[in-house]
JSON list of C-alpha atoms in Angstrom, two decimals:
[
{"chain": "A", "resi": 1, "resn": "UNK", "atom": "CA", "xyz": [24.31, -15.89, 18.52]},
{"chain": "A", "resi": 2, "resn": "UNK", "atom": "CA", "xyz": [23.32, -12.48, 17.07]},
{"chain": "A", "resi": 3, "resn": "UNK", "atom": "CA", "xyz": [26.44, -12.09, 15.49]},
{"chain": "A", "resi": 4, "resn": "UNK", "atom": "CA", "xyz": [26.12, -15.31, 13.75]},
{"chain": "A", "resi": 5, "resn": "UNK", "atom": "CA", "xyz": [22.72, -14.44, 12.33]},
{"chain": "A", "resi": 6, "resn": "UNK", "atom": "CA", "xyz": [23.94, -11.77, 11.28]},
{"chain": "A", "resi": 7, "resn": "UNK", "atom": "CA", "xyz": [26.58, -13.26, 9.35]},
{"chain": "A", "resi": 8, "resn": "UNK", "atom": "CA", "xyz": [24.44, -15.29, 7.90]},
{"chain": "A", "resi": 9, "resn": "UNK", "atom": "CA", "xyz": [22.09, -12.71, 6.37]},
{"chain": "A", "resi": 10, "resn": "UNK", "atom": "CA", "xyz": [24.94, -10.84, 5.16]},
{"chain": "A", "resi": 11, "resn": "UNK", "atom": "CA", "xyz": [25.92, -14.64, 3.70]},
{"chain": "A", "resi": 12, "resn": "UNK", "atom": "CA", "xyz": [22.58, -14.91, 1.79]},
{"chain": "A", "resi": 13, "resn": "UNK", "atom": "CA", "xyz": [22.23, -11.14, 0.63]},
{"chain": "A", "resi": 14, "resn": "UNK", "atom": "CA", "xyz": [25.78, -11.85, -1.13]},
{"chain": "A", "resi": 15, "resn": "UNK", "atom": "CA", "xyz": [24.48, -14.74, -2.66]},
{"chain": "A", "resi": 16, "resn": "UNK", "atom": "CA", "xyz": [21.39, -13.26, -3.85]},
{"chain": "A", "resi": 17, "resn": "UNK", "atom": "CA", "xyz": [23.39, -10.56, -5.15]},
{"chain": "A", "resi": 18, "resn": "UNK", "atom": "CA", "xyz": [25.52, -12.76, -7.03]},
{"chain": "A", "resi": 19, "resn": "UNK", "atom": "CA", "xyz": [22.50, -14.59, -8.38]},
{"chain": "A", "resi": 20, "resn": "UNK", "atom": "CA", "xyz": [20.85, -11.83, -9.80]},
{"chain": "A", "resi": 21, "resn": "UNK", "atom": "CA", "xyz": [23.56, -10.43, -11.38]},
{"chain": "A", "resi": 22, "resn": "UNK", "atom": "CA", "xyz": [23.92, -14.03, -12.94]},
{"chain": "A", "resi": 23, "resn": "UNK", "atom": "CA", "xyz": [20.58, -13.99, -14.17]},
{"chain": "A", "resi": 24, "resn": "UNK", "atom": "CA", "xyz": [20.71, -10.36, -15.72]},
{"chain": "A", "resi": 25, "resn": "UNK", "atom": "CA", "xyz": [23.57, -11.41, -17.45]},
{"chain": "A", "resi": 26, "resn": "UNK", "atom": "CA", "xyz": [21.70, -14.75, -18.87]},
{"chain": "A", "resi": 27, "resn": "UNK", "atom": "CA", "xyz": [18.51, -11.81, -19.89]},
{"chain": "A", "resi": 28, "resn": "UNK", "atom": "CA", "xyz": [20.39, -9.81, -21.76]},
{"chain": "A", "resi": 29, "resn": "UNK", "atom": "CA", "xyz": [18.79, -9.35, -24.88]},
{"chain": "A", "resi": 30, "resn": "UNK", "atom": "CA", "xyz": [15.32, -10.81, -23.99]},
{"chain": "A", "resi": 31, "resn": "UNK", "atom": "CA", "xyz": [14.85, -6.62, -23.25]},
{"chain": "A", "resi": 32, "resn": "UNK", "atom": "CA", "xyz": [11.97, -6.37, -26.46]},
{"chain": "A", "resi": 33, "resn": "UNK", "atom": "CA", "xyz": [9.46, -8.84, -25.35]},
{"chain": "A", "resi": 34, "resn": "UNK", "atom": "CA", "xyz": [5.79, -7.65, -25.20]},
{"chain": "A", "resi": 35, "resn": "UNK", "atom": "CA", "xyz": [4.22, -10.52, -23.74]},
{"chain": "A", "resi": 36, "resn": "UNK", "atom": "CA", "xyz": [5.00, -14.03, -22.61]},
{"chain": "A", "resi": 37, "resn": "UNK", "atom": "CA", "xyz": [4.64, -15.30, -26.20]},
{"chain": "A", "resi": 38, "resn": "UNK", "atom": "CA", "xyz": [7.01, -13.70, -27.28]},
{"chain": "A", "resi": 39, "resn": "UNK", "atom": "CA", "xyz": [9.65, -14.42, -24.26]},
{"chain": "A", "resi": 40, "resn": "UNK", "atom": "CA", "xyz": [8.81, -17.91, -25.54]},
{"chain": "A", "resi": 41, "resn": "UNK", "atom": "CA", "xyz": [9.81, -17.05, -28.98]},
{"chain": "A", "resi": 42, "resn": "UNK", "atom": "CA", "xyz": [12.58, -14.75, -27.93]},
{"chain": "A", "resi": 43, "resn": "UNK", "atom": "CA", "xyz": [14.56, -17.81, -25.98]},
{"chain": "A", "resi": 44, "resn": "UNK", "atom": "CA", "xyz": [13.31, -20.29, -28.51]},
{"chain": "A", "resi": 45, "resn": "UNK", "atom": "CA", "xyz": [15.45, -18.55, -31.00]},
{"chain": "A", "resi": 46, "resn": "UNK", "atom": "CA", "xyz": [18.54, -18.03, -28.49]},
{"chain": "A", "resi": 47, "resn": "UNK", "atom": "CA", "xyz": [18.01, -21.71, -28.28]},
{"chain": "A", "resi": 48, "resn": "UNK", "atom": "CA", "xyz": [17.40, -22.90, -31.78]},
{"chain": "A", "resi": 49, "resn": "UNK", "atom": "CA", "xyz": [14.39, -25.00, -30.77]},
{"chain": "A", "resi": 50, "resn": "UNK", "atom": "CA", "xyz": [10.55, -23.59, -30.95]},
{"chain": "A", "resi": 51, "resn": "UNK", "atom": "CA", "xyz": [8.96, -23.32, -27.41]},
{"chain": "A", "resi": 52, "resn": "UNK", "atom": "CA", "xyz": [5.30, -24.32, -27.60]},
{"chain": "A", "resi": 53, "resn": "UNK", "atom": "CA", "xyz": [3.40, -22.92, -24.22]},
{"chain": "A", "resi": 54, "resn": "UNK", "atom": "CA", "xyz": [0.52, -25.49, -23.35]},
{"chain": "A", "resi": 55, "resn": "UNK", "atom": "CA", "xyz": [-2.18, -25.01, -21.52]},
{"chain": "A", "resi": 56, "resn": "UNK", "atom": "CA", "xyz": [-3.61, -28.19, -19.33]},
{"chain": "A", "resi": 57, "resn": "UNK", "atom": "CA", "xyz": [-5.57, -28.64, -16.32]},
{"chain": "A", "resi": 58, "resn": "UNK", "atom": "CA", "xyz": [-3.01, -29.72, -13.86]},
{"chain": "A", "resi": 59, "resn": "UNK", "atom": "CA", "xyz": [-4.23, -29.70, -10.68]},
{"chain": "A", "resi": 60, "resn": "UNK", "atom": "CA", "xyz": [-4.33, -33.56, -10.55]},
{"chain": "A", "resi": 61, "resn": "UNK", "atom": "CA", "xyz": [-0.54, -33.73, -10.70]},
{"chain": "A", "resi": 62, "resn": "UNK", "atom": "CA", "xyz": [-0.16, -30.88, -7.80]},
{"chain": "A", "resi": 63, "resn": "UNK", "atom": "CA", "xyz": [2.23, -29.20, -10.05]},
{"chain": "A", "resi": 64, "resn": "UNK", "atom": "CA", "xyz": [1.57, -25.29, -11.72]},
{"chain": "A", "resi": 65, "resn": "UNK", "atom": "CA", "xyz": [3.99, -26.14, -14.20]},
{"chain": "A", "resi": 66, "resn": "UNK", "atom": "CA", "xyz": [6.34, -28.19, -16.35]},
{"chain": "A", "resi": 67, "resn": "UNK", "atom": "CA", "xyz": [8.91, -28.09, -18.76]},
{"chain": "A", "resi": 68, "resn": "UNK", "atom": "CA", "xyz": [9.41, -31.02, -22.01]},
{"chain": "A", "resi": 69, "resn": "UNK", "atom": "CA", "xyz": [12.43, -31.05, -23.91]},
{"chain": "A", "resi": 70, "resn": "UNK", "atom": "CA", "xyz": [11.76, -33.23, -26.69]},
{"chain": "A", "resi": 71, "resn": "UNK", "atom": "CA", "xyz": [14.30, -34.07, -29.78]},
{"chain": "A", "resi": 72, "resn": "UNK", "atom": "CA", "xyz": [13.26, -31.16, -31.92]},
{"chain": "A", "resi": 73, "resn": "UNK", "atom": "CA", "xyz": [11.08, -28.48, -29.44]},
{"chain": "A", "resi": 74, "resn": "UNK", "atom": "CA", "xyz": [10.37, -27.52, -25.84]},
{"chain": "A", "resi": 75, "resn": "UNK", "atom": "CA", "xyz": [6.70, -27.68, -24.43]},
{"chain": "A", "resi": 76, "resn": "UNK", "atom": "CA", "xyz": [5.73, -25.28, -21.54]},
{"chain": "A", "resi": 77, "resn": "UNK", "atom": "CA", "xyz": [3.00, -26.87, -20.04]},
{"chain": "A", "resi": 78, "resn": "UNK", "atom": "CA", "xyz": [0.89, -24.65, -17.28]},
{"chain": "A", "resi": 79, "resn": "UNK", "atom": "CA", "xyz": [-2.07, -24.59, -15.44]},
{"chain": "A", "resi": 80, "resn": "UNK", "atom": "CA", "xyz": [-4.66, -23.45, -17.36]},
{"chain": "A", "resi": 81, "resn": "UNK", "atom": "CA", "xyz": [-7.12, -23.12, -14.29]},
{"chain": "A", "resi": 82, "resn": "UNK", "atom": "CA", "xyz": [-5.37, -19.88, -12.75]},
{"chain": "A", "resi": 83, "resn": "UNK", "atom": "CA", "xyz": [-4.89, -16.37, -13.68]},
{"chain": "A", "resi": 84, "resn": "UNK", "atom": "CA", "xyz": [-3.68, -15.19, -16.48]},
{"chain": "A", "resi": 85, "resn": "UNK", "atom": "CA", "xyz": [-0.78, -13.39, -14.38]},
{"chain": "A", "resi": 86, "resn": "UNK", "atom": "CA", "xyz": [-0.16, -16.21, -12.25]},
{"chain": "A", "resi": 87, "resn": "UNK", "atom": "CA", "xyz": [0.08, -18.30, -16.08]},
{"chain": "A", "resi": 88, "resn": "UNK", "atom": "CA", "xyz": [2.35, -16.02, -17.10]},
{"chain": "A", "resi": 89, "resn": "UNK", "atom": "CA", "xyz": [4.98, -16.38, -13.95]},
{"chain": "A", "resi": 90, "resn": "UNK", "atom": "CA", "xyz": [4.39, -20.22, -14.37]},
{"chain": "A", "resi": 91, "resn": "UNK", "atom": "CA", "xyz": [5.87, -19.66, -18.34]},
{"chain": "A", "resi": 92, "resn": "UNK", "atom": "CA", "xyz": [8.29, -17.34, -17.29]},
{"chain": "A", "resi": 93, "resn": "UNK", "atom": "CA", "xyz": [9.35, -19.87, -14.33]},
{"chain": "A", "resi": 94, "resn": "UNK", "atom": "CA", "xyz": [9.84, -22.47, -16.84]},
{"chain": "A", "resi": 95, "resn": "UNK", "atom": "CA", "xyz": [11.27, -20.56, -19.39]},
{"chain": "A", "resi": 96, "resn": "UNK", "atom": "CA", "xyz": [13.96, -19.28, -16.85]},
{"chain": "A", "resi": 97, "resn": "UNK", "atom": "CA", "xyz": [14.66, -23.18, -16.27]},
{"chain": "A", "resi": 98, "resn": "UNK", "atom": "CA", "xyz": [15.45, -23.22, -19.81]},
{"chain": "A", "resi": 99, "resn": "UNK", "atom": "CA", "xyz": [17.82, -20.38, -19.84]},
{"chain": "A", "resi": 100, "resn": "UNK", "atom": "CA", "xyz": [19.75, -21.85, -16.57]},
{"chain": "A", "resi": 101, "resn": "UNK", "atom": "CA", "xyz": [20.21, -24.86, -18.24]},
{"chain": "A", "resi": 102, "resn": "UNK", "atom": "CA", "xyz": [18.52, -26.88, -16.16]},
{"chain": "A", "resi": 103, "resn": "UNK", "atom": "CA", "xyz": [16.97, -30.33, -16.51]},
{"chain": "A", "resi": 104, "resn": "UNK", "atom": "CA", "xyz": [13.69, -30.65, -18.00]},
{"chain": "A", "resi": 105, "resn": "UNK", "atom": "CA", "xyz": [10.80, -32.18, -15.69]},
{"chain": "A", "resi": 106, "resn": "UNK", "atom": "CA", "xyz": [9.38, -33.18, -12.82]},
{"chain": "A", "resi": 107, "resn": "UNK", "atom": "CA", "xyz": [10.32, -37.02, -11.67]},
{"chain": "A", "resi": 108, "resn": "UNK", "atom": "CA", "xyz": [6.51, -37.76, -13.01]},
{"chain": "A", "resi": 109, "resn": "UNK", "atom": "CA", "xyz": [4.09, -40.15, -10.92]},
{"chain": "A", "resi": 110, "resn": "UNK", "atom": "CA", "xyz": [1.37, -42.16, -12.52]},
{"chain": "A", "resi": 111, "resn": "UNK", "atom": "CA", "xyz": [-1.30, -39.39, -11.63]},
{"chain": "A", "resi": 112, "resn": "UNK", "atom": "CA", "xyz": [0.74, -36.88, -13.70]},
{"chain": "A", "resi": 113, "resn": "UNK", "atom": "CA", "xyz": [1.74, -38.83, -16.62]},
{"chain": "A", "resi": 114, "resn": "UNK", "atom": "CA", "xyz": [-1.99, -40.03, -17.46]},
{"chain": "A", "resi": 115, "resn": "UNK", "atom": "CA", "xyz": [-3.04, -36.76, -17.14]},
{"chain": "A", "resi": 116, "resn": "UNK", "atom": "CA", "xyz": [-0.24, -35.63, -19.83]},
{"chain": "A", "resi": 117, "resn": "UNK", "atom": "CA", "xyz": [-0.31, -38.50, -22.16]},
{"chain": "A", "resi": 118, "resn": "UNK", "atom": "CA", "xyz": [-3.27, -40.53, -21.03]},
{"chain": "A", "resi": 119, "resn": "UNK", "atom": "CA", "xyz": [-3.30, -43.12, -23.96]},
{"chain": "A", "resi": 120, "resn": "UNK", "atom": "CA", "xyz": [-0.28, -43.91, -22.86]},
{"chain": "A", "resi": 121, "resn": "UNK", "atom": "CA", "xyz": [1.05, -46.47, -20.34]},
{"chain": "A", "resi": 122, "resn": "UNK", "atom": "CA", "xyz": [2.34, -44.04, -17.11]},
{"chain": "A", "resi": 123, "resn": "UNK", "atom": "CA", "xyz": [5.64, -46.38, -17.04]},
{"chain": "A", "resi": 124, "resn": "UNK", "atom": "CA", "xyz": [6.39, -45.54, -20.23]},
{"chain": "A", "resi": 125, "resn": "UNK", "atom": "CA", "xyz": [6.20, -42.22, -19.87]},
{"chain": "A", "resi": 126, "resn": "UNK", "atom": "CA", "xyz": [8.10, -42.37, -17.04]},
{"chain": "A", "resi": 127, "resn": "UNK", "atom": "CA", "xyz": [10.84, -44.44, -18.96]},
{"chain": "A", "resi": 128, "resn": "UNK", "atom": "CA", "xyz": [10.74, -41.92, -21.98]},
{"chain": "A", "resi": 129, "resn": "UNK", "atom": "CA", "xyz": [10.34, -38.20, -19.62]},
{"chain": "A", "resi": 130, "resn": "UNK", "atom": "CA", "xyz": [11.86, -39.51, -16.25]},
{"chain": "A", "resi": 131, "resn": "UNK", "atom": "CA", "xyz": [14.15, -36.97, -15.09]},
{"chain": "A", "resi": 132, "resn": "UNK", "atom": "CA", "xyz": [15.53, -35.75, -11.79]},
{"chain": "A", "resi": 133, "resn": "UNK", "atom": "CA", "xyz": [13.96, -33.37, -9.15]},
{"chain": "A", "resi": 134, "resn": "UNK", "atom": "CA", "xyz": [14.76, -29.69, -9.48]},
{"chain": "A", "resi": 135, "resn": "UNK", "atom": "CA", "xyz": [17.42, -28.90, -6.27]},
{"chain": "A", "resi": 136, "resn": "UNK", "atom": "CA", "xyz": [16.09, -25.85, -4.09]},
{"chain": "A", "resi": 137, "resn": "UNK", "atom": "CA", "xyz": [18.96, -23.85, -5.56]},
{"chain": "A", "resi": 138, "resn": "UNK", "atom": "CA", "xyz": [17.75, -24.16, -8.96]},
{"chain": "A", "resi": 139, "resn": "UNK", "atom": "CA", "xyz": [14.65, -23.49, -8.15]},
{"chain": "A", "resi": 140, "resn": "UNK", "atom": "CA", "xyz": [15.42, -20.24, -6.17]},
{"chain": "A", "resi": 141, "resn": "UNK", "atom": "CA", "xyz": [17.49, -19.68, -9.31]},
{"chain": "A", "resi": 142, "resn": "UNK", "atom": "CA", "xyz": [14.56, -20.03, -11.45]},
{"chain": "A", "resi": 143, "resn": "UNK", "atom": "CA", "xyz": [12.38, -17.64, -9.29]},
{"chain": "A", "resi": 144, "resn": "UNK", "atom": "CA", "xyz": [14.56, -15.20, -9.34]},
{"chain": "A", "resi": 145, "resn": "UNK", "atom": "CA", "xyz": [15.08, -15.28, -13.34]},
{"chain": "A", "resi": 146, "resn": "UNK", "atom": "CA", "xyz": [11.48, -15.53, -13.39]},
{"chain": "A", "resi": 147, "resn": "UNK", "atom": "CA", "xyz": [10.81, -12.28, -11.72]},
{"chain": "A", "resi": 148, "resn": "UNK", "atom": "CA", "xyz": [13.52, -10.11, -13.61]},
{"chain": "A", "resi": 149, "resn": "UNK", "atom": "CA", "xyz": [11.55, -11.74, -17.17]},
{"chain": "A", "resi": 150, "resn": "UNK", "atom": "CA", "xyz": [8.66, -10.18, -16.21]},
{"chain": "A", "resi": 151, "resn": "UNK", "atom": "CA", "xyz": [9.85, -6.88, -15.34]},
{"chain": "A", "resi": 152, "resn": "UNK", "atom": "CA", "xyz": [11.40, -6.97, -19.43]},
{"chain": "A", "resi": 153, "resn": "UNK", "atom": "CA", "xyz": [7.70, -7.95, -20.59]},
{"chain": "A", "resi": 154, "resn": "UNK", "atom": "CA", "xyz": [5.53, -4.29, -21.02]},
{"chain": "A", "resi": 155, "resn": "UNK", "atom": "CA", "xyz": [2.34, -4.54, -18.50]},
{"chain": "A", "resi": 156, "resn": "UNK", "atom": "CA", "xyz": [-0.17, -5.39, -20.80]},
{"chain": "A", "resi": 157, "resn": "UNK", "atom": "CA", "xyz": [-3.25, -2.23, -20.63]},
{"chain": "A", "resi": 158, "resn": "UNK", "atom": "CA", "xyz": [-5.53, -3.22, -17.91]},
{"chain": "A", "resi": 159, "resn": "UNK", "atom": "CA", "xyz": [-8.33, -4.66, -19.10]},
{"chain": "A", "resi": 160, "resn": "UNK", "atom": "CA", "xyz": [-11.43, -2.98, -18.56]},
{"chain": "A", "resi": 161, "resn": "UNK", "atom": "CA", "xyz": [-13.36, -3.71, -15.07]},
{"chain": "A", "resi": 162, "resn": "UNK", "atom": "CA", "xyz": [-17.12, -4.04, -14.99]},
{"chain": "A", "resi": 163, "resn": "UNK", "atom": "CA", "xyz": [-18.43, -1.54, -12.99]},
{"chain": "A", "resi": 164, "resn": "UNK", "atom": "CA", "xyz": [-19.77, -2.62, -9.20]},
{"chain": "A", "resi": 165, "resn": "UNK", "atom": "CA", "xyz": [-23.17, -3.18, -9.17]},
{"chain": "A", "resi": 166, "resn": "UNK", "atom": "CA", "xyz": [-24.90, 0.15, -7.71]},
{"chain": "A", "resi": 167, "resn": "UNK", "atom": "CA", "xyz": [-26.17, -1.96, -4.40]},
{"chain": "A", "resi": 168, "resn": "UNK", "atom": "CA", "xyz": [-22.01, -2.31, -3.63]},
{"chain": "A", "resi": 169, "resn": "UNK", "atom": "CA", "xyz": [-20.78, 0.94, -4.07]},
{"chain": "A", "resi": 170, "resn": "UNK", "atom": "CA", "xyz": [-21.42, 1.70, -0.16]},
{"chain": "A", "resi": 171, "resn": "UNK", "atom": "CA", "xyz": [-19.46, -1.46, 1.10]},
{"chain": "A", "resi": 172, "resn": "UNK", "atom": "CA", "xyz": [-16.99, -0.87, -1.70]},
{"chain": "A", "resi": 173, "resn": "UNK", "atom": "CA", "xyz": [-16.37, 2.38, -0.77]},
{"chain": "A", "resi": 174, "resn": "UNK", "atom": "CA", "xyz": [-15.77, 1.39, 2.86]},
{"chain": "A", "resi": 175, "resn": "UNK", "atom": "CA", "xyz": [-13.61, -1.48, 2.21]},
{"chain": "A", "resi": 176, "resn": "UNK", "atom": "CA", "xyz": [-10.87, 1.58, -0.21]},
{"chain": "A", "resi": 177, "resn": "UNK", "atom": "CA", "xyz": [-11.31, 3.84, 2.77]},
{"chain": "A", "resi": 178, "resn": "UNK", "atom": "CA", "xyz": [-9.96, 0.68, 5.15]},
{"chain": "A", "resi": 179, "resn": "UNK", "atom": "CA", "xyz": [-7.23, -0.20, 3.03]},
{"chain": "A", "resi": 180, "resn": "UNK", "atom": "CA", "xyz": [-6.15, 3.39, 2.96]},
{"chain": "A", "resi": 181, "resn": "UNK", "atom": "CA", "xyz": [-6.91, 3.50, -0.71]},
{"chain": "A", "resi": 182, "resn": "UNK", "atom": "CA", "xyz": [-6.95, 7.32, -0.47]},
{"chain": "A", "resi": 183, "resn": "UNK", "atom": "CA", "xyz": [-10.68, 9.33, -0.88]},
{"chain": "A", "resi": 184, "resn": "UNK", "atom": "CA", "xyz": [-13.53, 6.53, -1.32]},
{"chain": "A", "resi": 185, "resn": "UNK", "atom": "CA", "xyz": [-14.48, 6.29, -5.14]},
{"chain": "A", "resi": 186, "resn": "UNK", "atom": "CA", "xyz": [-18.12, 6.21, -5.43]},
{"chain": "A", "resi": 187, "resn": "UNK", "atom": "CA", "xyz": [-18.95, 3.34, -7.35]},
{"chain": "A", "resi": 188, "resn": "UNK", "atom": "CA", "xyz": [-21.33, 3.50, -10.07]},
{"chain": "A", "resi": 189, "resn": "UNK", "atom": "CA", "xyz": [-23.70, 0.44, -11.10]},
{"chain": "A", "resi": 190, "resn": "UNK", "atom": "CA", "xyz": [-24.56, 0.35, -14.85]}
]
């Protein structure tokens, strides 16, 4: 039994191994990206197709994200009620879909294709955007391609924190010391 779980990991480290190296060899030249914008413009050109990112409350459709091929261009569309970093891994996500060569799409239910086109009947859009489901393979591809994108895009400068309100410098002091943040910084209101 242990040996065979054993095996198996070994199995699944292999193929992880393998995938990466698939997906590093799909990145190559994506290496001069500063931001997400430009990973969008950077495959839109290896593709020959502009890649518009949109930004749309999704939460209706329970999906973070979704890829459009159309005729002429590719739409991105994420959730535009998250982080920006959690955006940007939706895009990249998507955009890694696009460089696997993947289907475009979600199978879209009536909830989702109002919310995308909602002057326009939901079977219809269905008719026009119906696609398969993503296997778990491609997705896992698509994760992993994700990740390795962001690591080519520079870390944007942090932006600049508001300082905690003097009354919270105690409790955030306490709460660095707990995490092992190193010495307590002393937290100065403004």
């Amino acid at each position: 039994m242990a040996s065979t779980r054993r095996r198996e990991r070994h199995e699944q480290a292999h193929r992880l191994a393998g995938l990466r190296r698939t997906c590093e060899e799909l990145l190559h030249g994506l290496d001069d990206a500063d931001d997400v914008q430009a990973l969008c413009a950077h495959v839109g050109r290896r593709r020959g197709r502009t890649i518009r990112p949109l930004a749309m409350d999704l939460r209706a459709t329970g999906l973070h994200g979704l890829w459009i091929a159309t005729d002429t261009e590719d739409f991105v569309v994420y959730e535009a009620r998250t982080s920006r970093p959690h955006q940007e891994h939706i895009i990249a996500h998507e955009l890694a879909h696009i460089l696997c060569g993947h289907h475009s799409g979600e199978r879209l239910d009536d909830s989702m294709a109002r919310v995308l086109f909602p002057s326009l009947d939901p079977g219809t859009v269905r008719g026009v955007l119906g696609r398969c489901g993503y296997q778990e393979g491609a997705e896992q591809e698509a994760e992993t391609m994700a990740t390795l994108l962001l690591t080519r895009v520079r870390a944007a400068p942090a932006e600049p924190v508001a300082p905690a309100p003097a009354e919270a410098a105690d409790t955030l002091a306490r709460i660095e010391l707990a995490l092992g943040a190193g010495t307590p910084q002393r937290h100065h209101g403004s």
